[in-house]
PDB file of C-alpha atoms in Angstrom:
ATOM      1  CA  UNK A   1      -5.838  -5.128  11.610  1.00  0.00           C
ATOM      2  CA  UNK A   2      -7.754  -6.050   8.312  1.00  0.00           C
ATOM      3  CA  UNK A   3     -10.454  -4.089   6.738  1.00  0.00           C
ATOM      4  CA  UNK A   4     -12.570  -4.892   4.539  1.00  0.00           C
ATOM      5  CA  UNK A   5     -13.771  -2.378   1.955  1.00  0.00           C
ATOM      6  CA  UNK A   6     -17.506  -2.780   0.029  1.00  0.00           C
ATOM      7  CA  UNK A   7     -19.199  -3.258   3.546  1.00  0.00           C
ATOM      8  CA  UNK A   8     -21.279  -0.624   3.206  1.00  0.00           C
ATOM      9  CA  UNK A   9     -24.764  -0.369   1.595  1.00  0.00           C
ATOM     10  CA  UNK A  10     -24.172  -0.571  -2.210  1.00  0.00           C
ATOM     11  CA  UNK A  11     -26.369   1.557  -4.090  1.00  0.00           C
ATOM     12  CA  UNK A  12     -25.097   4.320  -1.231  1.00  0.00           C
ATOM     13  CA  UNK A  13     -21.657   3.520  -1.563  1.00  0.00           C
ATOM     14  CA  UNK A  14     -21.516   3.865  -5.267  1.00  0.00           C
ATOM     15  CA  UNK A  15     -23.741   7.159  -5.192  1.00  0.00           C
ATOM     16  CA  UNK A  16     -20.629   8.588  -3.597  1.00  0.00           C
ATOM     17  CA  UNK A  17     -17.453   7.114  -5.728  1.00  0.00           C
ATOM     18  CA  UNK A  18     -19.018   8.202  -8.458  1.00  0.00           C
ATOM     19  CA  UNK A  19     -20.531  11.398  -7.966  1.00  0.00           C
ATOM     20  CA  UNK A  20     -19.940  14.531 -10.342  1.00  0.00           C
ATOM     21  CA  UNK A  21     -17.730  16.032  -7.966  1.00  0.00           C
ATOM     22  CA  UNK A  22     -15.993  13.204  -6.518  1.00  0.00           C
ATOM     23  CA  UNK A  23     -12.341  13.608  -6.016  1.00  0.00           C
ATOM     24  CA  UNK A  24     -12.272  17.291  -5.855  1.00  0.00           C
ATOM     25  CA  UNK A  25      -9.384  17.636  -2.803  1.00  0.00           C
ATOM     26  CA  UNK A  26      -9.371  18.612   0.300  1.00  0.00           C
ATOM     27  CA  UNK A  27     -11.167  21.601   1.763  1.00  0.00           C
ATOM     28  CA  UNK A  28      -9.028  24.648   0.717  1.00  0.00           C
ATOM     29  CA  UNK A  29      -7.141  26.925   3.912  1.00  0.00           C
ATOM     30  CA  UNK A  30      -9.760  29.810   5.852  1.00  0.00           C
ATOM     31  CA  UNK A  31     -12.875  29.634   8.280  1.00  0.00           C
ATOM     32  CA  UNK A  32     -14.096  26.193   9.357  1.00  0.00           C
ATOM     33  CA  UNK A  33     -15.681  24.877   6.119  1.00  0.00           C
ATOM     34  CA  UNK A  34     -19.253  23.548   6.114  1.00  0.00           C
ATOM     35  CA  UNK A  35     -19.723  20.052   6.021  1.00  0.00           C
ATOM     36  CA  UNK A  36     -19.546  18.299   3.020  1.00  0.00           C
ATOM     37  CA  UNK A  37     -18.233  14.384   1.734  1.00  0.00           C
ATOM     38  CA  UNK A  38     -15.194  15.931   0.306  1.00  0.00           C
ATOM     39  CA  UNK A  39     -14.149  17.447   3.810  1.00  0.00           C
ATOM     40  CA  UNK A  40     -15.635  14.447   5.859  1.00  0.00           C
ATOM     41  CA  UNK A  41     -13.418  11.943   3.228  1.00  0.00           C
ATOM     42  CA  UNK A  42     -10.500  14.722   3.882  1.00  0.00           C
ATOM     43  CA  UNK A  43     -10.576  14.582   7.637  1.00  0.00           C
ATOM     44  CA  UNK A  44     -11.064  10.663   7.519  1.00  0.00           C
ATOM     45  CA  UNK A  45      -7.657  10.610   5.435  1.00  0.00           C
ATOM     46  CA  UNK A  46      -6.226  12.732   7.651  1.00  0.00           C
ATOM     47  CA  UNK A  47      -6.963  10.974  10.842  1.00  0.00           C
ATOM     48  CA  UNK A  48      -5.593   7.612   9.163  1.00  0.00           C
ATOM     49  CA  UNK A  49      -2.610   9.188   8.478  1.00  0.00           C
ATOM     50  CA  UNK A  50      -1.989  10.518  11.906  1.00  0.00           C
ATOM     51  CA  UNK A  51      -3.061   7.322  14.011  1.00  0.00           C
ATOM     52  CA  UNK A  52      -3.827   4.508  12.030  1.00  0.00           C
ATOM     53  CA  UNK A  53      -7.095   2.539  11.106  1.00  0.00           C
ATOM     54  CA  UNK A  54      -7.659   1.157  14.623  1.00  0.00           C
ATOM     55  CA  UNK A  55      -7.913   4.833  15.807  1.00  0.00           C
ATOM     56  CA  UNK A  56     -10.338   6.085  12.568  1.00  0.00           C
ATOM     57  CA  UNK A  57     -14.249   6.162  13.753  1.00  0.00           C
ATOM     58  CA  UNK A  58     -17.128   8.375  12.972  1.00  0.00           C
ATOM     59  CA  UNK A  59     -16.804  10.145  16.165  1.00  0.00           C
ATOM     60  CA  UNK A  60     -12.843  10.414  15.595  1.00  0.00           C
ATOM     61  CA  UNK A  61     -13.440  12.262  12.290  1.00  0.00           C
ATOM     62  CA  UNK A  62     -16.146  14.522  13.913  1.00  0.00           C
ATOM     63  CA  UNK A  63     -14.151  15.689  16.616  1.00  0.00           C
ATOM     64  CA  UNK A  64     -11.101  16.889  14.174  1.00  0.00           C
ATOM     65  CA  UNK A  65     -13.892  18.830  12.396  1.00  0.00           C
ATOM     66  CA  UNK A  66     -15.304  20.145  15.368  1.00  0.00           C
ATOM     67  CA  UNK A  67     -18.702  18.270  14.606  1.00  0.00           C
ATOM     68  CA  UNK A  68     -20.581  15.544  16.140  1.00  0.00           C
ATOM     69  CA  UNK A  69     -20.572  12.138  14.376  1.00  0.00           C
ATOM     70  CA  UNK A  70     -24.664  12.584  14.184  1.00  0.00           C
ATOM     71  CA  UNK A  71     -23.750  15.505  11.899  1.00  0.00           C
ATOM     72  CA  UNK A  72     -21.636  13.203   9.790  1.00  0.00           C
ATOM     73  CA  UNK A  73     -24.321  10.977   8.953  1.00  0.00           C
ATOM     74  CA  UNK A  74     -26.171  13.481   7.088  1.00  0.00           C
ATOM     75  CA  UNK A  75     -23.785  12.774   4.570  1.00  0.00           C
ATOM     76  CA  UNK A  76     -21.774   9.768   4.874  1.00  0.00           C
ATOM     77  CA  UNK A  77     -24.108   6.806   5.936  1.00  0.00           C
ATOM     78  CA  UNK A  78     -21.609   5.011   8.234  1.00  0.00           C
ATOM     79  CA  UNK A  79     -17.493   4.031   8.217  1.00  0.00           C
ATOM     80  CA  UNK A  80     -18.080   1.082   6.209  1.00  0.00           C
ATOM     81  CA  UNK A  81     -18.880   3.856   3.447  1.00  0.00           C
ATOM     82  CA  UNK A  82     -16.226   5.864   4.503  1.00  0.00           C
ATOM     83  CA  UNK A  83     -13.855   3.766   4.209  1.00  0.00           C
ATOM     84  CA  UNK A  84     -14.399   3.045   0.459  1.00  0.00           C
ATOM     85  CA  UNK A  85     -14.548   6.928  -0.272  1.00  0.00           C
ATOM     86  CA  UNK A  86     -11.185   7.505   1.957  1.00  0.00           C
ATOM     87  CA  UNK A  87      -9.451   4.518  -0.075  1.00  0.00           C
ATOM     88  CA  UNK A  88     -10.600   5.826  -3.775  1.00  0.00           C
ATOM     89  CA  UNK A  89      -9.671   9.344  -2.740  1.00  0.00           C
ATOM     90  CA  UNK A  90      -6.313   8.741  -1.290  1.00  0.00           C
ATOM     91  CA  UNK A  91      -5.683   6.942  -4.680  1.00  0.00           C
ATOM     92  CA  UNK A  92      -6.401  10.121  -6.169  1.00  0.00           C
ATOM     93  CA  UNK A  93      -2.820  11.301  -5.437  1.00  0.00           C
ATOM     94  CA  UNK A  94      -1.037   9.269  -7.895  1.00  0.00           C
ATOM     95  CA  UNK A  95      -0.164  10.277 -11.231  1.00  0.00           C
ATOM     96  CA  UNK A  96      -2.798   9.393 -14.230  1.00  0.00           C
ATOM     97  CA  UNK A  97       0.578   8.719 -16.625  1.00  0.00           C
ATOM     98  CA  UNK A  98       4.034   8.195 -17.461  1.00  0.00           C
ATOM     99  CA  UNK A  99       6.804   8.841 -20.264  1.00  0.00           C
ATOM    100  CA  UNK A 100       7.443   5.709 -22.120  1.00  0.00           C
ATOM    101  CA  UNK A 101       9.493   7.570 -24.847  1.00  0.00           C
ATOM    102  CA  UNK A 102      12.304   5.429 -23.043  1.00  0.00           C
ATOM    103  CA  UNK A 103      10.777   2.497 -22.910  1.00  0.00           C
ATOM    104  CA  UNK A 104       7.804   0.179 -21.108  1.00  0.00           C
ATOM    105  CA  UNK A 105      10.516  -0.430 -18.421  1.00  0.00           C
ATOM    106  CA  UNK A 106      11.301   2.487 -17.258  1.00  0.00           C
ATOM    107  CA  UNK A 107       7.612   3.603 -17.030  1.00  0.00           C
ATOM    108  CA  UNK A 108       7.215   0.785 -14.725  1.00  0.00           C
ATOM    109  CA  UNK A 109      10.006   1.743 -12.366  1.00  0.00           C
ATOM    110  CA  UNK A 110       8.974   5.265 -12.203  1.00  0.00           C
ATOM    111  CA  UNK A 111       5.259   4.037 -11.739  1.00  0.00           C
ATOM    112  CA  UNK A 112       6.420   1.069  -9.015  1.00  0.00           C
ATOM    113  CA  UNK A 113       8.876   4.117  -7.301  1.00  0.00           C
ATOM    114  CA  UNK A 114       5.863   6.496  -6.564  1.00  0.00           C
ATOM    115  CA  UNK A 115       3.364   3.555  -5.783  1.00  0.00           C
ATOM    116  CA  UNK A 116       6.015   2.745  -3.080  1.00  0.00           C
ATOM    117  CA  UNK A 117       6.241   5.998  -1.912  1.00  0.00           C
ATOM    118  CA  UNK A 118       2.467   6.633  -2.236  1.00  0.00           C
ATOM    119  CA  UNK A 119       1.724   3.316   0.852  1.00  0.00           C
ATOM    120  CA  UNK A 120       4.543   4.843   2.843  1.00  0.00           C
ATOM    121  CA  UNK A 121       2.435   8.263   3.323  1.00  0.00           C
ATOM    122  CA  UNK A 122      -0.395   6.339   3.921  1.00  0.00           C
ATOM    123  CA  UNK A 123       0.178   3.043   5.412  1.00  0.00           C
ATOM    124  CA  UNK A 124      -3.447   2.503   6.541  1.00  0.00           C
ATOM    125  CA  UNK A 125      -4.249   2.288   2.721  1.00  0.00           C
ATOM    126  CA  UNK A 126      -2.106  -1.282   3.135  1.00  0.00           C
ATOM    127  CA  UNK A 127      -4.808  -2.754   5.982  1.00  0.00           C
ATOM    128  CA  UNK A 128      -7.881  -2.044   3.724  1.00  0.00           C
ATOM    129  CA  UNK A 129      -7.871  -5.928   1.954  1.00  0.00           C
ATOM    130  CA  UNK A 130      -8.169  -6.353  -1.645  1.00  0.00           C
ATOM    131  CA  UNK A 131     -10.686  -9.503  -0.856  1.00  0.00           C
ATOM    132  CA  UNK A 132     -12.968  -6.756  -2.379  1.00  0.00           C
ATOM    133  CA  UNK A 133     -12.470  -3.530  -4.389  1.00  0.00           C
ATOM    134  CA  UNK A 134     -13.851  -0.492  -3.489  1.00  0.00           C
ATOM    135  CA  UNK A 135     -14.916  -0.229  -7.478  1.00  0.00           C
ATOM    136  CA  UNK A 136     -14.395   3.763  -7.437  1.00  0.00           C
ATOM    137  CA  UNK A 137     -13.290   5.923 -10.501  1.00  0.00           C
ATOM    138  CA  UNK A 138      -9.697   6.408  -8.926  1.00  0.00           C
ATOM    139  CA  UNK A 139      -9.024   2.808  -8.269  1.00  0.00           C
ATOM    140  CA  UNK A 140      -9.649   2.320 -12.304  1.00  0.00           C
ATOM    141  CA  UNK A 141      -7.779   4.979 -13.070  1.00  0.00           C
ATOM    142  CA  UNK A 142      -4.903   3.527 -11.529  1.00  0.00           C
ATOM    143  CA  UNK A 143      -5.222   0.128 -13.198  1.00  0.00           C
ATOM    144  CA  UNK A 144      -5.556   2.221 -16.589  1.00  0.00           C
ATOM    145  CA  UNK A 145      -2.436   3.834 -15.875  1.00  0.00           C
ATOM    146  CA  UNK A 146      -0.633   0.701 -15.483  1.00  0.00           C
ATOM    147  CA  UNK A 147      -1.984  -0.883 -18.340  1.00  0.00           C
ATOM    148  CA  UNK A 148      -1.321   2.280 -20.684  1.00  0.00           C
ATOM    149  CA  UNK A 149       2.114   1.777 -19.366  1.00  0.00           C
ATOM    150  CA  UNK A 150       2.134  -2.030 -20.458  1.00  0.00           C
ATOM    151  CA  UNK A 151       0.089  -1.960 -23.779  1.00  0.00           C
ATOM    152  CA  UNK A 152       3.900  -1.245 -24.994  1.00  0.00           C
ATOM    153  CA  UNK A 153       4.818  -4.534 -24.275  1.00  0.00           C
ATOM    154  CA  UNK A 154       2.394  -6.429 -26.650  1.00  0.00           C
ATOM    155  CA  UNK A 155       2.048  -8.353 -24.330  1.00  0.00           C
ATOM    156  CA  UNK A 156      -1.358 -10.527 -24.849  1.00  0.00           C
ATOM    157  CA  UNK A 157      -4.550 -10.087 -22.321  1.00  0.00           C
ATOM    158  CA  UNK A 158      -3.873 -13.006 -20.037  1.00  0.00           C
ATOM    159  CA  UNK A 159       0.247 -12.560 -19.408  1.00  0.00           C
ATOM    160  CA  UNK A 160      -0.472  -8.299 -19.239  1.00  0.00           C
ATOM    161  CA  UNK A 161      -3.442  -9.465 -16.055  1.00  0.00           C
ATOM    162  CA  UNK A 162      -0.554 -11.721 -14.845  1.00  0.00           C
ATOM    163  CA  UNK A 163       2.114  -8.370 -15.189  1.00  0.00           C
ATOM    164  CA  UNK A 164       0.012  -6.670 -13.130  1.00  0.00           C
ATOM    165  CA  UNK A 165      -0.724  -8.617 -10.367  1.00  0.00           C
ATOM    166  CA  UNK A 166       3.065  -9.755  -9.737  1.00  0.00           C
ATOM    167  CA  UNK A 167       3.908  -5.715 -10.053  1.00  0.00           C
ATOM    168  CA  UNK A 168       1.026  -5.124  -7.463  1.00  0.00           C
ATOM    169  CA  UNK A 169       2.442  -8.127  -4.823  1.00  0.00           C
ATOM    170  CA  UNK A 170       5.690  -6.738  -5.260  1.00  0.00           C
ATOM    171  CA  UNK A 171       4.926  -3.305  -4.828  1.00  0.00           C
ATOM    172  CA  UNK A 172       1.900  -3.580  -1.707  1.00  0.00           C
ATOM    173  CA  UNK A 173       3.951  -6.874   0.026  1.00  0.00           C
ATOM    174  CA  UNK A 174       7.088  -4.705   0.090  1.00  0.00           C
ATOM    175  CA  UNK A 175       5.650  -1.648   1.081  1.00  0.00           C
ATOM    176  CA  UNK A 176       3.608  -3.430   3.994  1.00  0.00           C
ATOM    177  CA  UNK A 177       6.374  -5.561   5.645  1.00  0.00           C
ATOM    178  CA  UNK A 178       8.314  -2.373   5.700  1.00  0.00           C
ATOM    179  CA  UNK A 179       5.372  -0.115   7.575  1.00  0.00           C
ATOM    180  CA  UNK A 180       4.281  -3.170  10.029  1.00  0.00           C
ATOM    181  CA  UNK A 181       8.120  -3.372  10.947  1.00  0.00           C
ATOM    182  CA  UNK A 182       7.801   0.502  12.096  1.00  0.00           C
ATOM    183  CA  UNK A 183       4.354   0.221  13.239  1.00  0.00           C
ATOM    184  CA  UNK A 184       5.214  -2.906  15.729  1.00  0.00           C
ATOM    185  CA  UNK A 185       8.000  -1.038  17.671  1.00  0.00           C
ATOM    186  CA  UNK A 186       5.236   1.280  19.050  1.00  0.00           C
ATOM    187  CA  UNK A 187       2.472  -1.659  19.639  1.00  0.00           C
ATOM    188  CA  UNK A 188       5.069  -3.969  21.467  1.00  0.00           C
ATOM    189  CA  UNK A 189       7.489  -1.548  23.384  1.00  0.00           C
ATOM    190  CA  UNK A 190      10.310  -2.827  22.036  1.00  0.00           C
ATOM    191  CA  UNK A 191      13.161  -1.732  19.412  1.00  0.00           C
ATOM    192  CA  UNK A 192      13.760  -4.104  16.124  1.00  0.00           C
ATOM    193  CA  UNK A 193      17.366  -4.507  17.458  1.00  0.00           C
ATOM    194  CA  UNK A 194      16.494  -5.252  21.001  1.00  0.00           C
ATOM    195  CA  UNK A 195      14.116  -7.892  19.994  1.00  0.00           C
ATOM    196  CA  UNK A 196      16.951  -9.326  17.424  1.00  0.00           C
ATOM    197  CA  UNK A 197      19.716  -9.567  20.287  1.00  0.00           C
ATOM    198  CA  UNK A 198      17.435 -11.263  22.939  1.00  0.00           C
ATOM    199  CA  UNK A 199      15.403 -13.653  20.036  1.00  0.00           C
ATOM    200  CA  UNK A 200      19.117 -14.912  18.005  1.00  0.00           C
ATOM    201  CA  UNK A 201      21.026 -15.302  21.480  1.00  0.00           C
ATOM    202  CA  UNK A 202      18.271 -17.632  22.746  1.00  0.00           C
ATOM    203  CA  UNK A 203      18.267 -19.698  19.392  1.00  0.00           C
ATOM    204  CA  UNK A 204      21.770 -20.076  19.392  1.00  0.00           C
ATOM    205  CA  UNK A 205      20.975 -21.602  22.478  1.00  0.00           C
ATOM    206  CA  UNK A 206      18.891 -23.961  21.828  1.00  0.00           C
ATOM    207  CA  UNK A 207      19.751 -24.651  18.469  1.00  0.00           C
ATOM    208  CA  UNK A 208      23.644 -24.640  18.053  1.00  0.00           C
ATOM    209  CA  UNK A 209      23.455 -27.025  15.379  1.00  0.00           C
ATOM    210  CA  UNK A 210      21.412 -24.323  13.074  1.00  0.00           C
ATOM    211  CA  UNK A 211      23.426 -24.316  10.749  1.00  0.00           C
ATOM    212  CA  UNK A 212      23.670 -27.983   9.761  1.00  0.00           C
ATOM    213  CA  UNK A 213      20.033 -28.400  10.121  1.00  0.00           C
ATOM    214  CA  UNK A 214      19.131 -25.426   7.751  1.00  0.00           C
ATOM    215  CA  UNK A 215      22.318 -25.059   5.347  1.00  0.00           C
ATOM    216  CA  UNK A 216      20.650 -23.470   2.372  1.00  0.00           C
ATOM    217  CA  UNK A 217      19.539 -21.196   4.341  1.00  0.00           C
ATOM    218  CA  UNK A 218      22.795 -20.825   6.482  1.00  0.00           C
ATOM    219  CA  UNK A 219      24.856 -20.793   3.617  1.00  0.00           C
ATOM    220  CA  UNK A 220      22.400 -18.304   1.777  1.00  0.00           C
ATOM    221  CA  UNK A 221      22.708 -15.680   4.960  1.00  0.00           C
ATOM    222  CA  UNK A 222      26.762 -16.333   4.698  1.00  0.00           C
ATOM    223  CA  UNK A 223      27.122 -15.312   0.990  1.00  0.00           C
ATOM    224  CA  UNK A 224      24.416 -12.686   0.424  1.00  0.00           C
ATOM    225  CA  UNK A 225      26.268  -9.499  -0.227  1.00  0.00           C
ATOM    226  CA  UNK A 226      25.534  -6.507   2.345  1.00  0.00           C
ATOM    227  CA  UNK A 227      22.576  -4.289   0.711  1.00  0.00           C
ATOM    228  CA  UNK A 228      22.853  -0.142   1.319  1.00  0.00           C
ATOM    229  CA  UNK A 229      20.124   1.340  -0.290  1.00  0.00           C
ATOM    230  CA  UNK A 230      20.078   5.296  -0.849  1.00  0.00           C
ATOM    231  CA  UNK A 231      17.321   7.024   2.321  1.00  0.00           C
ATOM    232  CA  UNK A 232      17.168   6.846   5.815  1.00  0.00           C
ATOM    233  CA  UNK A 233      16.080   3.218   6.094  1.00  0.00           C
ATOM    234  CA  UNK A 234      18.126   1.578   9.028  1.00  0.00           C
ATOM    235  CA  UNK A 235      16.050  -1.372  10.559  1.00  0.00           C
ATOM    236  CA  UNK A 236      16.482  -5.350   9.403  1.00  0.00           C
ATOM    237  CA  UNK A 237      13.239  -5.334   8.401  1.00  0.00           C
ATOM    238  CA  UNK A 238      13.088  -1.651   6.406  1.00  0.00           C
ATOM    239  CA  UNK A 239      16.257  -2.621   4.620  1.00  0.00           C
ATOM    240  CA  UNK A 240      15.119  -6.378   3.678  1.00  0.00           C
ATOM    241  CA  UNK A 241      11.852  -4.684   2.785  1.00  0.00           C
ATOM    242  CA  UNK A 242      13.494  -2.503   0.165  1.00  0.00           C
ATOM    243  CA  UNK A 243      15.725  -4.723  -1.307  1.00  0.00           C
ATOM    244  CA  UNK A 244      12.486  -7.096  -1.688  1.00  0.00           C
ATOM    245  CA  UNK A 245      10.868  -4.246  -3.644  1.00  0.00           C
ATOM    246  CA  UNK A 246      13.799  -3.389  -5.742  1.00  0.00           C
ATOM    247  CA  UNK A 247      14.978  -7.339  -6.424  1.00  0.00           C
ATOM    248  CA  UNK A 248      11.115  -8.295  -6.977  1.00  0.00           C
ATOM    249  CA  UNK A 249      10.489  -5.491  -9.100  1.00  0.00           C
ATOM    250  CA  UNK A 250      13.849  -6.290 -11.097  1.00  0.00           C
ATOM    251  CA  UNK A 251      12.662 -10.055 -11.380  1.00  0.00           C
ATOM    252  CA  UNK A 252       9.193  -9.760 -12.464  1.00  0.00           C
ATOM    253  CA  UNK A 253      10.621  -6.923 -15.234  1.00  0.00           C
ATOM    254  CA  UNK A 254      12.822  -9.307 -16.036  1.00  0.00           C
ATOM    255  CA  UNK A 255      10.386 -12.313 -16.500  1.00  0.00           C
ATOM    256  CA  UNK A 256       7.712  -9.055 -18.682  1.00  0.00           C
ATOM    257  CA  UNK A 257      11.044  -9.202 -21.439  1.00  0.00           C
ATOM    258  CA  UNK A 258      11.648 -12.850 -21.415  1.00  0.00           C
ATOM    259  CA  UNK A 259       7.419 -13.327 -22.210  1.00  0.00           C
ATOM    260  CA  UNK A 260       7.466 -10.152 -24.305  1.00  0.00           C
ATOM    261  CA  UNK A 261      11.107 -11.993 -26.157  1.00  0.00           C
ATOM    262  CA  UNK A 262       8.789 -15.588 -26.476  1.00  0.00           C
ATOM    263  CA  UNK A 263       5.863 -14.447 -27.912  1.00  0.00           C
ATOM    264  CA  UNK A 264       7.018 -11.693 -30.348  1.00  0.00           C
TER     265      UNK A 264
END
């Protein structure tokens, strides 16, 4: 499913991103907290985490606080509003900046690495579109962090919004190919493998002249080299989803020093 974030009523929405207090964390361990936005954006986050965006409603949230969703309102107008606050605040997590004593590049890596690792905790973060920003102060912080990270390049205004959009595809595409290829296993019933096996044996079937219809593509499969990335990824799609994140990233870095080599 696709959600779409900046739904809500604006002047509300806004109120709430950017609030004194915004961001402050979750609610801390001990006796059932009152209600507040930071724990109703905390449960929200929560609940995504555990069962997904489909799952994640007013009522939902209430019930894992032990509240009604009426006593939500009071201080969250609806989940179009939520949504925006869960999304900023979840970005909250990553860092605010990186070591380029090494080098631009390595920044990058390090900063691609934990946004990788960041949409794999929180894969419902991946269904909320980017058709339109939530405009909170933790989705610009992130954009500042990647450009503090880049204004080591040189690189001039136009190629540096081009860096970062490539380095975002790369990063988001990767990341969400990989967590739909887990998350359809559950919604179909059936294994990645399984469905393999019974799809290829039925093409072979009816199209045993594949390979001469297709040969770049045959003859691509035939000489790519076997890929074993370090982890516990084991699927098709998990493995073809990390070597598209480490390969893309690699390109694009590569294509940063070639502009970076032309313009100095």
């Amino acid at each position: 499913m696709v959600v779409f974030a900046g739904q809500g009523d604006a002047r509300r929405t806004m109120d709430l991103l950017w609030r004194p207090d915004a961001g402050s964390g979750p609610p801390r361990p001990g006796p059932r907290p009152g209600l507040s936005v930071d724990v109703i954006v905390a449960a929200a986050i929560a609940a995504a985490d555990a069962e997904g965006m489909a799952a994640l409603s007013m009522r939902a949230v209430g019930e894992r606080l032990g509240r009604t969703a009426m006593a939500l309102y009071t201080y969250v107008p609806g989940k179009s509003e939520l949504v925006d606050l869960m999304y900023d605040r979840a970005l909250a997590e990553l860092p605010d900046a990186y070591d380029i004593s090494a080098g631009w590049r390595p920044a990058v890596m390090a900063w691609a690495e934990d946004s990788w690792a960041f949409y794999l905790r929180h894969p419902w973060m991946l269904q909320v579109s980017q058709a339109r920003p939530v405009l909170g102060p933790n989705e610009y912080r992130a954009l500042e962090t990647l450009l503090g990270v880049l204004s080591g390049t040189g690189l001039g205004a136009r190629d540096t919004r081009r860096a970062v959009a490539a380095l975002s595809q790369v990063v988001r595409g990767s990341a969400q190919t990989l967590t739909e290829s887990r998350q359809v296993v559950g919604a179909s019933g059936t294994s990645e493998a399984d469905w393999w096996y019974a799809r290829t044996d039925v093409l072979l079937e009816v199209a045993p002249d594949f390979a001469h219809r297709y040969p770049a593509l045959a003859r691509l499969e035939a000489e790519s080299p076997p890929y074993t990335p370090d982890g516990e990824l084991a699927t098709y799609l998990e493995l073809a989803s990390r070597e598209a994140f480490e390969g893309g990233l690699a390109l694009v870095l590569d294509g940063i020093e070639t502009t970076i080599a032309r313009t100095a």
